[in-house]
């Protein structure tokens, strides 16, 4: 039993090792891809950690066959001249391999930037190396058991202006040009000459900053140098160039560019590849007989391993970018392989009466596997076909791509633009054709889809609910000396009045009989009695009594206003006196009521109510149209209310308090100057005004019936007098 567990443990152990170290990599192919990106894909496929440093640059074309992860990684790095080191379950990839033993160094590298190599040496050996601006060049170095000072001297051997200084176990690569170079680098007054607006340059060697300084002094222009690093430039010989032509030629040598702003030249550093872009050509080759995928697969390795070619599957075209020497061999190779094969060629097919994407989905298998490509911004496609397949495409087009005149569909309640805005899921906009009549559309589709569309249309083409608003706006006024009097006198008992007529009852509510709003039914006779008394004593005033009708979701507006016009004045700046400008302005005061109601599916009514009552000062009521505008006061209420049909709502609380001052005096004595004040009394009275809005919304589908006042009064009498035994 113990041996069984040991064997089982060993099986799981080696299985785990195989998952970690023996992860299988499936076949993959890369063309002209960044090396760092290929390594990241390989790491993801193998579920391993791969770390690349700054020296890993460039592109590669590589085919991975089915193999183990580590085997695939080593084969790829060997092909790209890279070195791999495994530390802490991670793979470190670099173009530089450095090992040190007893202060002797083994180093292997190929085509690495000098500055990157110096940084790698300092990092791996653990010694401090500082340096001036190093040459922008690459170096290949293979050395065994060499000291650090020997390796540094080998690196700078080609550049005599650099020397190595050793101090406190650290190294300093210093740029110190020798006497001969310094002499060659001096710029004389004849290094840059002018002839009219043209410049000539004759410089064997000089620093970039000194050349720019002399050029701008000669051209009498201003510049700002935004590049911090300086470099040496050799052999500048140019004849009869404009200032900007000569400046650009010099800047290209130092990987710089310029921008002119407010007559000042700003010089800044750019990448070398950006400068080389303008020296490259672009050739577009549209293949006629083979696909771009086939052409890319047939390219030799020395062609496909470059970044010169991009393909466009839609137009079956190849884009070549590079110098003439770089791209012409590829163009010549494509011309050799792009020849008719098996009587095949690319042909264009037009689809007239249906979307091309729908047509391609209907293709039979023998035609769809030819991989037809849709042409952008058109209703056509191309395919690589033989003469027989060409006829098959055309025959299928005649069968499927037919004109559909459309079936007329009449709309009852909605318009065609509303239908297009809220289409049912069974149709698309391409299947609907509108006409000049907004209630008529044509549907293009099969009979089954037409029937489905009509079924869905029955749910959409419905009349919008209509809302009838009964509105009553009352204004109540209360003061300090309000008195009330009884206004209803009816005899007790269960019998009707002596003459048996309900007219006596209606006489008690005579002030409400002319109001369309059914106050008694909605709020009860006690409320109606009090309101009738207040109207009779001028303590209540009807501001609005109306019935408005509107479609669900539509704005309803009611206005009952008075317009006051006046002439605008301004102050004369010379005299300081006002004078009329000739402009007439208006001030509106009164009631403004806006309602927007919406009927939900459960029959509830949601309303947005916006009411405003403005009042003009009494002093301006009888003022002439030439006076300044009088002061006004305004009361506004905004509310959102949800209620059922026929349920009244009340909006109140819009209060306004006015103070009224009056003088009471004794006749004759109160008019005596000065002494008359002894016979006068100042009376201050506060008047409170409140506006209340009563609204009853009804969801209405039929015709509005006229009101029979006589029948309504008889119903009130039977309901509130006889039934209650008053």
XYZ file of C-alpha atoms in Angstrom:
726
model
C 0.000 0.000 0.000
C 2.833 2.374 0.835
C 4.496 1.655 -2.523
C 1.215 2.404 -4.280
C 1.043 5.904 -2.745
C 4.687 6.536 -3.604
C 4.085 5.567 -7.239
C 0.925 7.675 -7.344
C 2.807 10.677 -5.903
C 5.598 10.304 -8.479
C 3.014 10.198 -11.276
C 1.413 13.440 -10.125
C 4.836 15.004 -9.604
C 6.049 14.258 -13.125
C 2.672 15.239 -14.534
C 3.044 18.633 -12.856
C 6.564 18.954 -14.209
C 5.296 18.191 -17.680
C 2.668 20.923 -17.310
C 5.264 23.445 -16.191
C 8.321 22.537 -18.248
C 6.839 20.519 -21.086
C 3.957 22.694 -22.225
C 3.294 21.796 -25.861
C 3.240 24.582 -28.449
C 0.924 24.161 -31.393
C 1.899 25.216 -34.902
C 1.967 29.017 -35.393
C 3.170 31.210 -38.237
C 4.280 34.865 -38.077
C 5.080 37.189 -40.975
C 6.906 40.473 -40.529
C 5.956 40.776 -36.848
C 7.875 42.461 -34.047
C 10.192 40.041 -32.315
C 9.022 41.184 -28.879
C 5.376 40.547 -29.863
C 6.209 37.047 -31.114
C 7.892 36.257 -27.795
C 4.841 37.478 -25.871
C 2.535 35.228 -27.926
C 4.897 32.313 -27.342
C 4.892 33.018 -23.590
C 1.092 33.069 -23.537
C 0.851 29.821 -25.496
C 3.383 28.106 -23.225
C 2.055 29.693 -20.017
C 5.569 30.829 -19.138
C 7.161 34.161 -18.218
C 9.406 35.719 -20.878
C 11.152 39.025 -20.124
C 12.776 40.967 -22.968
C 15.144 43.881 -22.505
C 15.667 47.041 -24.554
C 18.066 45.406 -26.989
C 15.376 43.106 -28.456
C 14.215 45.018 -31.535
C 13.309 44.402 -35.154
C 10.907 42.061 -36.941
C 10.967 38.421 -37.952
C 9.130 35.796 -40.002
C 9.033 32.399 -38.338
C 7.004 29.196 -38.381
C 6.554 27.279 -35.117
C 5.828 23.581 -35.535
C 4.263 21.385 -32.868
C 6.917 21.141 -30.177
C 7.694 21.728 -26.518
C 7.843 25.302 -25.270
C 11.541 25.454 -24.470
C 12.510 23.814 -27.751
C 10.421 26.319 -29.707
C 11.863 29.246 -27.743
C 15.480 28.196 -28.326
C 14.969 27.612 -32.051
C 13.409 31.064 -32.465
C 16.058 32.933 -30.424
C 18.897 31.158 -32.279
C 17.385 32.220 -35.606
C 17.197 35.848 -34.407
C 20.683 35.906 -32.771
C 19.206 36.265 -29.291
C 20.394 34.828 -25.988
C 18.149 33.167 -23.395
C 18.827 32.765 -19.700
C 16.441 31.128 -17.242
C 16.294 32.600 -13.753
C 13.615 32.128 -11.074
C 11.250 30.239 -13.448
C 11.407 33.094 -15.985
C 13.166 33.332 -19.345
C 15.248 36.491 -19.927
C 15.883 37.309 -23.604
C 18.540 39.755 -24.811
C 20.906 40.422 -27.707
C 23.787 40.600 -25.229
C 25.270 37.688 -23.266
C 27.704 38.675 -20.502
C 29.341 36.503 -17.857
C 32.087 37.464 -15.414
C 34.596 35.350 -13.471
C 37.513 36.750 -11.420
C 37.044 40.178 -13.000
C 37.407 38.627 -16.452
C 34.451 39.038 -18.772
C 33.005 36.881 -21.534
C 30.772 38.842 -23.891
C 28.837 37.924 -27.034
C 26.636 40.336 -28.971
C 25.740 41.221 -32.537
C 24.530 44.551 -34.001
C 23.785 46.246 -30.658
C 23.736 49.987 -30.065
C 26.952 51.137 -28.338
C 25.142 52.975 -25.567
C 22.944 49.922 -24.798
C 26.058 47.740 -24.650
C 27.799 50.072 -22.177
C 24.711 50.101 -19.937
C 24.514 46.287 -20.032
C 28.193 46.012 -19.060
C 27.732 48.322 -16.092
C 24.645 46.408 -14.969
C 26.076 42.888 -15.280
C 29.605 43.562 -14.005
C 28.489 45.812 -11.174
C 30.849 48.693 -11.979
C 29.997 52.364 -12.454
C 30.406 53.594 -16.032
C 29.516 57.181 -16.928
C 29.868 58.612 -20.384
C 29.356 61.601 -22.619
C 27.160 61.398 -25.685
C 28.244 58.177 -27.421
C 28.256 57.639 -31.191
C 25.000 56.431 -32.696
C 26.285 53.211 -34.134
C 25.993 49.458 -33.624
C 28.762 47.020 -32.794
C 29.240 43.240 -32.813
C 31.576 41.953 -30.093
C 32.724 38.444 -29.116
C 35.409 38.296 -26.424
C 36.471 35.807 -23.771
C 38.307 36.448 -20.518
C 38.904 40.142 -21.110
C 39.010 42.895 -18.521
C 36.392 45.606 -18.412
C 38.882 48.321 -19.437
C 39.952 46.240 -22.450
C 36.353 45.797 -23.599
C 35.624 49.526 -23.224
C 38.723 50.370 -25.259
C 37.613 47.971 -27.995
C 34.194 49.652 -28.103
C 35.620 53.163 -28.601
C 38.639 52.149 -30.701
C 36.990 53.498 -33.886
C 36.376 56.888 -32.270
C 39.651 58.647 -31.364
C 37.824 61.619 -29.841
C 36.815 59.401 -26.876
C 39.119 58.482 -23.984
C 38.604 56.359 -20.870
C 39.372 57.746 -17.437
C 39.577 55.389 -14.438
C 39.025 56.787 -10.955
C 37.830 55.240 -7.663
C 37.050 51.901 -9.337
C 34.717 53.708 -11.800
C 35.055 54.470 -15.497
C 34.333 57.666 -17.414
C 34.121 57.647 -21.240
C 34.979 61.203 -22.091
C 34.674 62.841 -25.466
C 37.882 64.845 -26.096
C 38.599 65.468 -29.795
C 42.282 65.542 -30.729
C 44.032 68.562 -32.163
C 43.560 67.463 -35.765
C 39.869 66.966 -35.308
C 39.505 70.238 -33.456
C 41.170 72.039 -36.313
C 38.895 70.311 -38.803
C 35.890 71.158 -36.664
C 36.483 74.893 -36.612
C 34.028 76.896 -38.660
C 35.383 79.832 -40.614
C 33.460 82.741 -42.042
C 33.555 81.089 -45.478
C 32.084 77.778 -44.249
C 28.611 79.102 -45.164
C 28.343 81.653 -47.968
C 25.387 83.416 -49.576
C 24.572 84.507 -53.085
C 21.359 86.477 -53.068
C 18.763 84.271 -51.318
C 20.770 81.081 -51.882
C 23.192 79.481 -49.384
C 26.203 77.235 -49.891
C 27.961 75.097 -47.234
C 31.480 73.622 -47.158
C 32.219 71.889 -43.830
C 34.490 68.894 -43.306
C 33.616 68.241 -39.663
C 31.960 70.279 -36.932
C 29.533 69.927 -34.073
C 25.845 70.135 -34.831
C 25.267 73.071 -32.479
C 28.063 75.170 -34.036
C 26.772 74.515 -37.588
C 23.245 75.569 -36.615
C 24.545 78.679 -34.860
C 26.578 79.777 -37.905
C 23.726 79.037 -40.310
C 21.217 81.161 -38.398
C 23.701 83.991 -37.961
C 24.364 83.967 -41.699
C 20.656 83.869 -42.484
C 19.899 86.542 -39.832
C 17.148 84.442 -38.239
C 16.173 83.403 -34.701
C 15.984 79.844 -33.409
C 15.415 77.863 -30.218
C 17.327 74.603 -29.727
C 15.150 72.030 -27.934
C 17.607 69.147 -28.416
C 19.909 68.672 -25.437
C 22.458 66.247 -26.946
C 25.126 67.462 -29.356
C 26.834 65.363 -32.012
C 29.559 65.644 -34.625
C 28.642 65.899 -38.329
C 31.052 65.176 -41.194
C 31.276 66.227 -44.826
C 28.566 68.788 -45.491
C 28.926 70.098 -49.048
C 25.857 71.807 -50.538
C 25.577 74.427 -53.271
C 22.906 77.099 -53.908
C 20.111 76.020 -51.560
C 17.437 78.109 -49.913
C 17.744 78.677 -46.188
C 15.076 76.116 -45.255
C 16.422 73.543 -47.747
C 19.904 73.828 -46.249
C 18.525 73.785 -42.691
C 16.556 70.609 -43.352
C 19.599 68.886 -44.902
C 21.661 69.657 -41.782
C 18.876 68.590 -39.410
C 18.498 65.255 -41.184
C 22.130 64.472 -40.301
C 21.336 64.938 -36.583
C 17.881 63.291 -36.573
C 16.077 66.591 -35.993
C 13.193 68.583 -37.444
C 11.930 72.152 -37.079
C 8.706 74.152 -36.761
C 8.379 77.900 -37.413
C 6.195 79.856 -35.001
C 6.124 83.670 -34.970
C 9.309 83.819 -37.097
C 11.218 81.628 -34.604
C 12.588 78.229 -35.694
C 12.081 75.567 -33.008
C 14.496 72.626 -33.469
C 13.656 69.293 -31.824
C 14.706 65.646 -32.053
C 12.790 63.014 -34.074
C 13.259 59.333 -34.768
C 15.535 58.262 -37.577
C 12.786 56.177 -39.175
C 10.558 59.253 -39.456
C 13.218 61.006 -41.539
C 13.616 57.990 -43.790
C 9.886 57.800 -44.533
C 10.022 60.500 -47.214
C 12.775 58.586 -49.028
C 10.555 55.534 -49.468
C 8.266 54.810 -52.416
C 4.753 53.346 -52.289
C 3.520 50.976 -55.007
C -0.028 49.558 -55.157
C -0.393 46.305 -57.115
C -3.887 44.857 -57.598
C -3.598 41.147 -58.250
C -5.790 39.848 -61.050
C -5.459 36.079 -60.980
C -4.350 34.990 -57.514
C -5.401 36.048 -54.020
C -3.174 38.093 -51.729
C -3.086 35.195 -49.253
C -1.652 32.899 -51.913
C 0.856 35.541 -53.008
C 2.094 36.078 -49.434
C 2.532 32.325 -48.964
C 4.591 32.018 -52.172
C 7.027 34.826 -51.363
C 10.617 33.687 -50.670
C 11.882 34.062 -47.117
C 14.210 36.942 -47.982
C 11.166 38.906 -49.217
C 8.582 37.937 -46.630
C 10.945 38.598 -43.722
C 10.699 42.332 -44.351
C 8.248 45.088 -43.511
C 7.886 46.139 -47.100
C 4.555 44.497 -47.983
C 0.989 44.930 -46.686
C -2.067 43.199 -48.128
C -5.728 44.224 -48.544
C -8.050 41.235 -48.853
C -11.093 43.306 -49.780
C -9.593 44.817 -52.945
C -7.102 41.919 -53.435
C -4.250 44.450 -53.531
C -0.643 44.534 -52.304
C 0.975 47.729 -50.929
C 4.758 47.897 -51.177
C 6.657 50.514 -49.146
C 10.415 51.066 -49.291
C 13.246 52.165 -51.518
C 13.477 51.083 -55.123
C 16.127 48.483 -54.320
C 13.978 47.065 -51.513
C 10.573 46.757 -53.200
C 11.296 46.246 -56.896
C 12.339 42.567 -56.429
C 9.009 41.918 -54.680
C 7.053 43.704 -57.415
C 8.857 41.691 -60.105
C 8.153 38.439 -58.256
C 4.429 39.288 -57.980
C 4.305 40.001 -61.702
C 5.737 36.532 -62.350
C 3.225 34.641 -60.171
C 0.110 36.752 -60.939
C -0.819 34.896 -64.112
C -4.028 33.099 -65.109
C -4.229 29.654 -63.576
C -6.821 27.019 -64.413
C -8.758 29.607 -66.423
C -9.574 31.558 -63.224
C -9.813 35.292 -62.736
C -11.367 37.820 -60.361
C -14.794 39.050 -61.446
C -17.200 41.606 -60.033
C -20.881 40.787 -59.477
C -23.567 43.441 -58.862
C -26.561 42.801 -56.615
C -29.447 45.116 -57.565
C -32.554 44.433 -55.471
C -31.365 43.051 -52.122
C -28.471 43.741 -49.709
C -25.272 42.068 -50.847
C -24.601 40.659 -47.382
C -27.982 38.874 -47.478
C -27.245 37.517 -50.931
C -23.911 35.999 -49.846
C -25.580 34.210 -46.923
C -27.954 32.531 -49.423
C -25.176 31.192 -51.663
C -24.991 27.403 -52.073
C -21.993 25.619 -50.617
C -20.126 25.210 -53.919
C -20.184 29.007 -54.426
C -19.773 30.207 -50.820
C -16.526 28.242 -50.380
C -14.999 30.407 -53.125
C -14.822 33.093 -50.406
C -16.531 36.037 -52.177
C -15.456 39.449 -50.822
C -17.867 42.389 -50.439
C -16.628 45.608 -52.053
C -16.851 48.489 -49.532
C -19.357 51.299 -50.177
C -21.170 49.281 -52.851
C -23.749 46.546 -53.274
C -21.369 44.231 -55.128
C -18.755 41.541 -54.474
C -15.763 39.953 -56.204
C -14.782 36.304 -56.462
C -11.975 34.292 -58.061
C -13.887 32.062 -60.458
C -13.669 29.956 -63.589
C -15.994 30.448 -66.534
C -18.306 27.723 -65.219
C -18.447 29.269 -61.736
C -19.061 32.673 -63.330
C -22.171 31.278 -65.035
C -23.285 29.680 -61.759
C -23.067 33.052 -59.981
C -25.060 34.764 -62.733
C -27.754 32.077 -62.738
C -28.123 32.281 -58.980
C -28.382 36.086 -59.205
C -31.249 35.771 -61.703
C -33.108 33.436 -59.381
C -32.628 35.269 -56.065
C -32.002 38.919 -56.922
C -35.460 39.916 -58.203
C -37.370 43.157 -57.977
C -40.052 43.134 -55.297
C -42.756 45.707 -56.015
C -43.982 45.607 -52.446
C -47.364 45.017 -50.841
C -49.360 48.152 -49.858
C -50.114 48.449 -46.151
C -52.478 51.184 -44.893
C -51.873 52.766 -41.501
C -54.897 53.759 -39.441
C -53.643 55.910 -36.587
C -49.875 56.419 -36.945
C -47.800 57.982 -39.728
C -45.102 56.321 -41.806
C -42.289 58.253 -40.094
C -43.523 56.988 -36.700
C -43.543 53.438 -38.048
C -39.930 53.752 -39.249
C -38.914 55.135 -35.883
C -40.498 52.283 -33.913
C -40.277 49.252 -36.197
C -41.337 45.842 -34.867
C -38.536 43.255 -34.636
C -39.948 41.264 -37.576
C -38.938 43.838 -40.238
C -36.046 46.152 -41.144
C -35.991 49.635 -42.650
C -34.812 48.218 -45.992
C -38.096 46.274 -46.301
C -40.308 49.363 -45.825
C -40.860 51.877 -48.638
C -42.742 55.067 -47.724
C -45.023 56.929 -50.119
C -46.246 60.497 -50.491
C -49.260 59.526 -48.386
C -48.093 59.315 -44.745
C -50.742 56.618 -44.081
C -49.523 54.285 -46.852
C -46.329 52.192 -46.948
C -45.149 49.321 -49.131
C -43.665 46.179 -47.630
C -41.131 44.128 -49.602
C -40.806 40.575 -48.374
C -42.149 37.070 -48.485
C -45.802 36.305 -47.806
C -44.868 34.825 -44.455
C -43.052 38.019 -43.409
C -45.948 40.160 -44.666
C -48.380 38.253 -42.484
C -46.058 38.524 -39.487
C -45.621 42.267 -40.113
C -49.399 42.831 -40.207
C -49.851 40.949 -36.930
C -47.219 43.102 -35.243
C -48.678 46.229 -36.841
C -52.014 45.610 -35.116
C -50.229 46.068 -31.791
C -48.430 49.245 -32.902
C -51.043 50.990 -35.070
C -53.343 51.989 -32.196
C -54.870 55.423 -31.416
C -53.205 57.351 -28.666
C -55.438 57.888 -25.644
C -57.071 61.321 -25.406
C -57.178 63.122 -22.094
C -59.943 65.561 -21.168
C -58.913 68.034 -18.454
C -61.598 69.775 -16.389
C -59.856 72.817 -14.934
C -60.996 75.308 -12.332
C -58.665 77.997 -10.992
C -59.952 79.961 -8.008
C -58.499 82.978 -6.256
C -59.469 83.412 -2.602
C -59.045 86.641 -0.654
C -59.055 86.987 3.109
C -58.745 90.178 5.161
C -58.839 91.271 8.805
C -62.592 92.050 8.792
C -63.980 89.089 6.919
C -67.614 88.276 7.856
C -69.620 85.338 6.726
C -73.405 84.974 6.302
C -75.581 81.909 5.904
C -76.695 81.180 2.375
C -78.658 77.898 2.594
C -82.110 77.690 4.173
C -84.040 74.432 3.713
C -86.721 72.920 5.848
C -86.163 69.769 7.837
C -87.942 66.504 7.156
C -88.177 63.943 4.413
C -90.462 65.822 2.095
C -89.636 68.096 -0.736
C -90.311 71.855 -0.573
C -93.842 73.118 -0.800
C -93.855 73.642 -4.527
C -92.022 70.322 -5.048
C -89.461 71.868 -7.396
C -85.679 71.559 -7.130
C -85.273 75.133 -8.333
C -85.270 76.385 -4.717
C -82.226 74.189 -4.082
C -80.466 75.379 -7.166
C -81.104 78.953 -6.106
C -78.945 78.373 -3.055
C -76.029 77.548 -5.420
C -76.821 80.190 -7.996
C -73.206 81.429 -8.069
C -71.986 77.944 -9.066
C -74.575 77.115 -11.713
C -72.699 78.953 -14.445
C -69.490 77.062 -13.697
C -68.846 74.067 -15.967
C -66.698 72.374 -13.310
C -68.876 69.873 -11.401
C -67.961 71.102 -7.914
C -70.864 69.512 -6.012
C -70.265 65.993 -7.357
C -66.510 66.041 -6.960
C -66.135 67.842 -3.590
C -69.558 67.619 -1.876
C -72.312 70.163 -1.185
C -70.666 71.567 1.997
C -67.605 72.631 0.008
C -69.869 73.928 -2.748
C -71.925 75.907 -0.212
C -68.867 77.660 1.209
C -67.523 78.396 -2.266
C -70.896 79.796 -3.335
C -70.937 82.147 -0.319
C -67.380 83.351 -0.957
C -68.138 84.076 -4.609
C -71.268 85.973 -3.575
C -69.320 88.125 -1.135
C -66.446 88.763 -3.590
C -64.055 86.755 -1.414
C -63.477 84.193 -4.175
C -62.923 84.781 -7.855
C -62.910 82.378 -10.787
C -59.699 82.825 -12.774
C -60.281 79.925 -15.163
C -63.147 77.495 -15.785
C -62.529 75.429 -18.880
C -62.305 71.964 -20.372
C -59.245 71.147 -22.498
C -58.663 68.077 -24.649
C -55.302 66.717 -25.741
C -53.548 63.579 -26.936
C -51.538 61.594 -24.413
C -48.062 63.105 -24.212
C -49.116 66.414 -25.806
C -48.626 69.814 -24.161
C -51.819 71.708 -23.284
C -51.580 75.455 -22.723
C -54.115 77.885 -21.297
C -53.589 81.664 -20.995
C -55.756 84.361 -19.483
C -53.570 87.467 -19.431
C -53.646 91.224 -19.769
C -51.010 92.995 -21.850
C -49.543 96.310 -20.670
C -47.502 98.242 -23.256
C -45.092 101.042 -22.487
C -42.449 103.078 -24.244
C -38.864 102.376 -23.302
C -36.768 105.241 -21.933
C -33.079 105.854 -21.427
C -30.896 108.533 -19.838
C -29.372 111.234 -22.007
C -25.616 111.192 -21.173
C -25.317 114.944 -21.806
C -28.337 116.296 -19.913
C -28.895 113.409 -17.489
C -32.624 113.478 -18.234
C -34.691 110.512 -19.463
C -36.015 110.459 -23.019
C -38.036 107.970 -25.053
C -36.152 105.597 -27.343
C -39.127 104.882 -29.604
C -39.164 101.175 -28.577
C -42.466 99.772 -27.306
C -42.289 96.907 -24.826
C -44.920 94.632 -23.305
C -45.635 93.127 -19.889
C -48.165 90.295 -19.592
C -49.948 89.623 -16.316
C -52.564 87.010 -15.520
C -52.805 83.228 -15.532
C -50.529 80.862 -17.503
C -51.246 77.119 -17.227
C -49.322 74.317 -18.973
C -50.206 70.625 -18.607
C -48.576 67.586 -20.141
C -50.351 64.319 -19.382
C -49.404 60.772 -20.264
C -51.585 57.671 -19.979
C -49.698 54.569 -18.855
C -50.648 50.994 -19.628
C -52.526 50.551 -16.347
C -54.808 53.548 -17.061
C -53.020 55.902 -14.663
C -52.448 59.502 -15.775
C -49.118 61.183 -15.050
C -49.221 64.970 -15.385
C -46.605 67.700 -15.360
C -48.403 70.875 -14.246
C -46.775 74.280 -14.595
C -48.932 77.203 -13.399
C -47.962 80.853 -13.028
C -50.058 83.828 -11.881
C -48.578 87.294 -12.268
C -50.123 90.420 -10.819
C -49.492 94.007 -11.817
C -49.276 96.749 -9.233
C -52.563 98.638 -8.837
C -50.815 101.938 -9.527
C -50.112 100.861 -13.084
C -53.608 99.727 -13.963
C -54.719 103.037 -15.369
C -51.274 104.341 -16.259
C -50.620 105.592 -19.728
C -48.596 103.668 -22.235
C -45.780 106.208 -21.984
C -44.833 105.556 -18.349
C -42.176 103.185 -17.079
C -43.283 99.591 -16.435
C -45.028 99.132 -13.087
C -43.786 96.504 -10.640
C -45.277 93.006 -10.953
C -45.409 89.977 -8.686
C -45.515 86.360 -9.839
C -46.448 83.057 -8.227
C -45.356 79.816 -9.870
C -46.040 76.171 -9.065
C -44.501 73.135 -10.790
C -45.748 69.681 -9.894
C -45.699 66.144 -11.211
C -48.789 64.167 -10.241
C -49.983 60.635 -10.906
C -53.688 59.837 -10.526
C -56.463 57.697 -11.945
C -58.958 58.833 -14.537
C -61.732 60.919 -12.959
C -59.889 61.500 -9.663
C -59.581 65.231 -8.863
C -56.312 66.813 -7.798
C -55.835 70.127 -5.987
C -52.798 72.417 -6.182
C -52.746 75.197 -3.596
C -50.495 77.153 -1.313
C -49.770 80.075 -3.661
C -50.216 82.833 -1.100
C -49.617 86.542 -1.451
C -50.024 89.066 1.375
C -50.710 92.740 0.508
C -50.826 95.641 2.947
C -53.438 98.342 2.270
C -53.148 101.664 4.086
C -56.112 104.080 4.326
C -56.879 107.262 6.333
C -60.144 107.863 8.215
C -60.867 111.450 9.204
C -63.647 113.685 10.506
C -65.303 115.780 7.857
C -63.961 119.347 7.578
C -61.770 119.029 10.707
C -59.642 116.319 9.209
C -58.824 118.547 6.198
C -57.291 121.382 8.229
C -53.523 121.625 7.498
C -51.317 120.318 10.322
C -54.107 120.532 12.900
C -56.192 118.108 10.878
C -53.833 115.232 11.758
C -55.395 115.211 15.227
C -58.697 114.202 13.627
C -57.257 111.468 11.355
C -56.675 107.714 11.875
C -54.272 105.563 9.812
C -55.830 102.151 9.101
C -53.531 99.306 7.956
C -55.269 96.229 6.583
C -53.653 92.973 5.398
C -55.241 91.142 2.473
C -54.183 87.529 1.810
C -54.716 86.162 -1.688
C -54.452 82.438 -2.454
C -54.660 80.703 -5.820
C -55.926 77.074 -5.934
C -56.059 74.903 -9.043
C -58.603 72.064 -9.364
C -57.962 69.537 -12.156
C -59.941 66.402 -13.039
C -58.340 64.368 -15.862
C -60.409 61.831 -17.818
C -59.139 59.265 -20.290
C -61.583 59.887 -23.131
C -62.325 57.785 -26.205
C -65.780 59.041 -27.289
C -67.436 62.330 -28.142
C -67.790 65.040 -25.505
C -71.433 65.482 -24.510
C -72.949 68.881 -23.810
C -73.994 69.652 -20.232
C -77.724 69.634 -19.369
C -77.800 72.098 -16.473
C -81.481 71.513 -15.604
C -80.998 67.762 -15.403
C -77.827 68.225 -13.363
C -79.614 70.500 -10.835
C -82.365 67.934 -10.399
C -79.763 65.217 -9.725
C -78.101 67.439 -7.089
C -81.475 68.039 -5.360
C -82.319 64.333 -5.249
C -78.822 63.404 -4.033
C -78.159 66.003 -1.339
C -81.647 67.114 -0.130
C -84.141 64.280 -0.425
C -81.639 61.486 0.256
C -80.159 63.186 3.348
C -83.546 64.344 4.695
C -82.597 68.014 4.820
